[in-house]
Amino acid sequence: MNQLEDLESQIQAIETELESAPDNASLWMEKGVGLYLCGRYESSLTALNRARELDPDRPVILYNLGNTLTELDRLEEATDIYLQVLDYKPDHIPSMNNLADIQEQLGEQNRAHELFHYLTQLAPDDPITHFNLGNFFLRQDQPIEACKCYQVAIDLDPQFGDAWFTIGWVLHRSGAIQQSEEYLVKGLEMSPDHEEMQSLLDTVREHLEKEPAPGHAGCSCNEPTGPENR
């Protein structure tokens, strides 16, 4: 049974339980999350709205509702829902991160930057907050600032493979091929199962075999010690 089939089976089991417990908000939420994971966002929205009707003040229900609204590109409604979550839990990092993503999508770059930066202050020891701020900088075509954030993530978690990979990718794109190889080799030592990093290292080494490595030409990162938010 593949993952999708397993999810569909779980949803069917939840629907059976709902027949005898139609007012169980947790079951409606679980159904909504399952439908979300299956990519059935309209059906997920219906289930999560029902969960919210039954338990309107439960942050986890609201958070999952916000996620579904975001997938449906109903960004203003999602923003309102995430703000409600933060009313209950002011330090709920996932909601704040999603709010920052939405602000960026809406073209509010300064507001998005404020939120991503605030997250690094709210959770300074969480490497993901620094990684996500780095991704924001990279999307804003600020690779040096991005690399600084990725380096902080690596310092906090040396096994953070995506941070090693993205610095290597930035260095490769900027023409610093030798430095890219150094980061990727070190990154694979720390995170040996990172397939994208191994693939990029193979590409970098092919480049090095064909022509002399150029000097450092872009990102300024510490010596060895591509992006989507988490």
Short mmCIF file of C-alpha atoms in Angstrom, two decimals:
data_model
loop_
_atom_site.label_atom_id
_atom_site.label_comp_id
_atom_site.label_asym_id
_atom_site.label_seq_id
_atom_site.Cartn_x
_atom_site.Cartn_y
_atom_site.Cartn_z
CA MET A 1 0.00 0.00 0.00
CA ASN A 2 1.47 3.39 -1.00
CA GLN A 3 1.23 6.51 1.13
CA LEU A 4 -1.81 7.92 -0.66
CA GLU A 5 -3.69 4.64 -0.34
CA ASP A 6 -2.78 4.51 3.34
CA LEU A 7 -4.13 8.03 3.86
CA GLU A 8 -7.37 7.19 2.05
CA SER A 9 -7.73 4.11 4.26
CA GLN A 10 -7.25 6.23 7.38
CA ILE A 11 -9.83 8.75 6.16
CA GLN A 12 -12.35 5.96 5.62
CA ALA A 13 -11.72 4.70 9.15
CA ILE A 14 -12.29 8.19 10.54
CA GLU A 15 -15.52 8.51 8.56
CA THR A 16 -16.70 5.25 10.10
CA GLU A 17 -15.96 6.62 13.57
CA LEU A 18 -17.81 9.83 12.76
CA GLU A 19 -20.97 7.87 12.06
CA SER A 20 -21.20 7.09 15.76
CA ALA A 21 -19.59 10.34 16.98
CA PRO A 22 -20.68 13.09 14.56
CA ASP A 23 -19.90 15.88 17.03
CA ASN A 24 -16.32 14.87 17.71
CA ALA A 25 -14.20 17.88 16.71
CA SER A 26 -10.94 15.92 16.86
CA LEU A 27 -12.21 13.37 14.35
CA TRP A 28 -13.32 16.11 11.97
CA MET A 29 -9.92 17.72 12.30
CA GLU A 30 -8.12 14.43 11.63
CA LYS A 31 -10.29 13.92 8.57
CA GLY A 32 -9.50 17.43 7.36
CA VAL A 33 -5.77 16.93 7.82
CA GLY A 34 -5.92 13.61 5.96
CA LEU A 35 -7.77 15.21 3.07
CA TYR A 36 -5.24 18.05 3.05
CA LEU A 37 -2.37 15.58 2.79
CA CYS A 38 -4.18 13.93 -0.12
CA GLY A 39 -4.41 17.27 -1.90
CA ARG A 40 -8.21 17.39 -1.58
CA TYR A 41 -8.27 20.93 -0.26
CA GLU A 42 -11.95 21.82 -0.76
CA SER A 43 -13.02 18.69 1.08
CA SER A 44 -10.41 19.40 3.75
CA LEU A 45 -11.83 22.88 4.20
CA THR A 46 -15.33 21.48 4.73
CA ALA A 47 -14.11 19.03 7.39
CA LEU A 48 -11.97 21.61 9.21
CA ASN A 49 -14.77 24.18 9.20
CA ARG A 50 -16.97 21.56 10.86
CA ALA A 51 -14.26 20.93 13.46
CA ARG A 52 -14.07 24.66 14.08
CA GLU A 53 -17.83 24.91 14.54
CA LEU A 54 -17.63 22.22 17.21
CA ASP A 55 -14.53 23.61 18.93
CA PRO A 56 -13.98 27.23 17.82
CA ASP A 57 -11.18 28.09 20.26
CA ARG A 58 -8.78 25.24 19.57
CA PRO A 59 -5.54 26.58 18.03
CA VAL A 60 -4.52 23.36 16.28
CA ILE A 61 -7.82 23.29 14.38
CA LEU A 62 -7.39 26.92 13.37
CA TYR A 63 -3.79 26.32 12.29
CA ASN A 64 -4.75 23.44 10.01
CA LEU A 65 -7.63 25.52 8.64
CA GLY A 66 -5.16 28.30 7.83
CA ASN A 67 -2.94 25.84 5.98
CA THR A 68 -5.84 24.65 3.83
CA LEU A 69 -6.96 28.20 3.05
CA THR A 70 -3.39 28.99 1.99
CA GLU A 71 -3.36 26.07 -0.44
CA LEU A 72 -6.63 27.35 -1.87
CA ASP A 73 -4.95 30.75 -2.40
CA ARG A 74 -7.41 32.39 0.00
CA LEU A 75 -4.58 34.33 1.56
CA GLU A 76 -6.51 37.08 3.32
CA GLU A 77 -8.68 34.50 5.08
CA ALA A 78 -5.63 32.43 5.97
CA THR A 79 -3.97 35.53 7.43
CA ASP A 80 -6.96 36.13 9.67
CA ILE A 81 -6.91 32.52 10.87
CA TYR A 82 -3.18 32.55 11.67
CA LEU A 83 -3.65 35.79 13.61
CA GLN A 84 -6.34 34.05 15.64
CA VAL A 85 -3.91 31.24 16.42
CA LEU A 86 -1.39 33.83 17.61
CA ASP A 87 -4.02 35.39 19.85
CA TYR A 88 -4.15 32.06 21.69
CA LYS A 89 -0.47 31.17 21.31
CA PRO A 90 1.68 34.28 20.66
CA ASP A 91 4.82 32.20 20.23
CA HIS A 92 3.37 29.74 17.69
CA ILE A 93 6.27 29.71 15.25
CA PRO A 94 4.58 27.75 12.40
CA SER A 95 1.73 30.26 12.19
CA MET A 96 4.12 33.21 12.26
CA ASN A 97 6.29 31.63 9.58
CA ASN A 98 3.25 31.03 7.38
CA LEU A 99 2.18 34.63 7.92
CA ALA A 100 5.60 35.77 6.72
CA ASP A 101 5.26 33.57 3.63
CA ILE A 102 1.86 35.08 2.87
CA GLN A 103 3.14 38.63 3.28
CA GLU A 104 5.90 37.86 0.80
CA GLN A 105 3.40 36.39 -1.68
CA LEU A 106 1.28 39.52 -1.33
CA GLY A 107 4.28 41.68 -2.19
CA GLU A 108 4.72 43.03 1.35
CA GLN A 109 8.47 42.37 1.38
CA ASN A 110 9.30 44.67 4.30
CA ARG A 111 6.63 43.10 6.48
CA ALA A 112 7.76 39.62 5.49
CA HIS A 113 11.36 40.50 6.36
CA GLU A 114 10.27 41.82 9.76
CA LEU A 115 8.44 38.59 10.53
CA PHE A 116 11.21 36.26 9.35
CA HIS A 117 13.74 38.30 11.34
CA TYR A 118 11.50 38.35 14.43
CA LEU A 119 11.28 34.57 14.28
CA THR A 120 15.07 34.32 14.61
CA GLN A 121 14.79 36.46 17.76
CA LEU A 122 11.85 34.51 19.10
CA ALA A 123 13.67 31.20 18.63
CA PRO A 124 17.37 32.04 18.28
CA ASP A 125 18.48 28.45 18.91
CA ASP A 126 16.18 26.99 16.26
CA PRO A 127 18.18 26.52 13.04
CA ILE A 128 15.02 26.44 10.93
CA THR A 129 14.18 30.07 11.70
CA HIS A 130 17.61 31.15 10.43
CA PHE A 131 17.31 28.86 7.41
CA ASN A 132 13.94 30.36 6.49
CA LEU A 133 15.30 33.90 6.85
CA GLY A 134 18.15 32.86 4.55
CA ASN A 135 15.66 31.57 2.00
CA PHE A 136 13.87 34.91 2.13
CA PHE A 137 17.12 36.77 1.46
CA LEU A 138 17.93 34.41 -1.40
CA ARG A 139 14.54 35.00 -3.00
CA GLN A 140 15.26 38.73 -2.68
CA ASP A 141 18.55 38.23 -4.57
CA GLN A 142 20.70 38.88 -1.50
CA PRO A 143 22.95 35.79 -1.54
CA ILE A 144 25.55 37.10 0.90
CA GLU A 145 22.94 37.77 3.59
CA ALA A 146 21.37 34.41 2.79
CA CYS A 147 24.65 32.57 3.29
CA LYS A 148 25.17 34.26 6.64
CA CYS A 149 21.83 32.88 7.80
CA TYR A 150 22.58 29.39 6.48
CA GLN A 151 25.92 29.46 8.30
CA VAL A 152 24.13 30.26 11.57
CA ALA A 153 21.82 27.30 10.93
CA ILE A 154 24.85 25.06 10.40
CA ASP A 155 26.53 26.37 13.54
CA LEU A 156 23.39 25.50 15.51
CA ASP A 157 22.93 22.12 13.80
CA PRO A 158 25.99 20.78 11.93
CA GLN A 159 23.82 18.00 10.45
CA PHE A 160 21.43 20.47 8.79
CA GLY A 161 21.93 19.10 5.27
CA ASP A 162 19.70 21.62 3.48
CA ALA A 163 21.77 24.52 4.83
CA TRP A 164 25.04 22.95 3.61
CA PHE A 165 23.42 22.18 0.26
CA THR A 166 22.07 25.69 -0.27
CA ILE A 167 25.38 27.38 0.52
CA GLY A 168 27.02 24.98 -1.94
CA TRP A 169 24.37 25.83 -4.52
CA VAL A 170 24.83 29.59 -4.04
CA LEU A 171 28.61 29.28 -4.34
CA HIS A 172 28.24 27.16 -7.47
CA ARG A 173 25.87 29.67 -9.05
CA SER A 174 28.20 32.55 -8.18
CA GLY A 175 31.17 30.84 -9.86
CA ALA A 176 33.03 29.91 -6.66
CA ILE A 177 33.31 26.29 -7.76
CA GLN A 178 36.16 25.19 -5.51
CA GLN A 179 34.50 26.68 -2.44
CA SER A 180 31.24 25.04 -3.43
CA GLU A 181 32.94 21.65 -3.55
CA GLU A 182 34.41 22.19 -0.09
CA TYR A 183 31.02 22.97 1.41
CA LEU A 184 29.31 20.07 -0.33
CA VAL A 185 31.97 17.57 0.74
CA LYS A 186 31.76 18.74 4.34
CA GLY A 187 27.97 18.76 4.16
CA LEU A 188 27.87 15.17 2.95
CA GLU A 189 30.13 14.16 5.82
CA MET A 190 27.54 15.59 8.19
CA SER A 191 24.45 14.53 6.20
CA PRO A 192 25.50 11.56 4.01
CA ASP A 193 21.99 10.67 2.81
CA HIS A 194 21.26 14.06 1.21
CA GLU A 195 20.68 13.04 -2.40
CA GLU A 196 20.40 16.57 -3.82
CA MET A 197 23.72 17.50 -2.26
CA GLN A 198 25.41 14.44 -3.74
CA SER A 199 23.96 15.25 -7.16
CA LEU A 200 25.18 18.84 -6.95
CA LEU A 201 28.63 17.67 -5.86
CA ASP A 202 28.79 15.42 -8.91
CA THR A 203 27.92 18.41 -11.11
CA VAL A 204 30.51 20.60 -9.40
CA ARG A 205 33.23 17.99 -9.84
CA GLU A 206 32.38 17.60 -13.52
CA HIS A 207 32.80 21.36 -13.83
CA LEU A 208 36.15 21.25 -12.03
CA GLU A 209 37.40 18.50 -14.33
CA LYS A 210 36.56 20.53 -17.44
CA GLU A 211 38.10 23.85 -16.48
CA PRO A 212 40.16 25.47 -13.72
CA ALA A 213 38.12 26.55 -10.74
CA PRO A 214 37.52 30.33 -10.71
CA GLY A 215 38.15 32.38 -7.62
CA HIS A 216 35.53 33.26 -5.08
CA ALA A 217 33.00 35.45 -6.87
CA GLY A 218 29.93 36.01 -4.80
CA CYS A 219 28.83 34.73 -1.46
CA SER A 220 31.08 35.48 1.50
CA CYS A 221 30.75 32.62 3.96
CA ASN A 222 33.03 31.26 6.63
CA GLU A 223 35.34 28.48 5.57
CA PRO A 224 33.78 25.03 5.69
CA THR A 225 32.83 24.85 8.93
CA GLY A 226 18.15 26.45 -3.24
CA PRO A 227 15.23 27.31 -1.23
CA GLU A 228 11.87 26.48 0.31
CA ASN A 229 10.73 27.39 3.79
CA ARG A 230 10.17 24.75 6.38
#
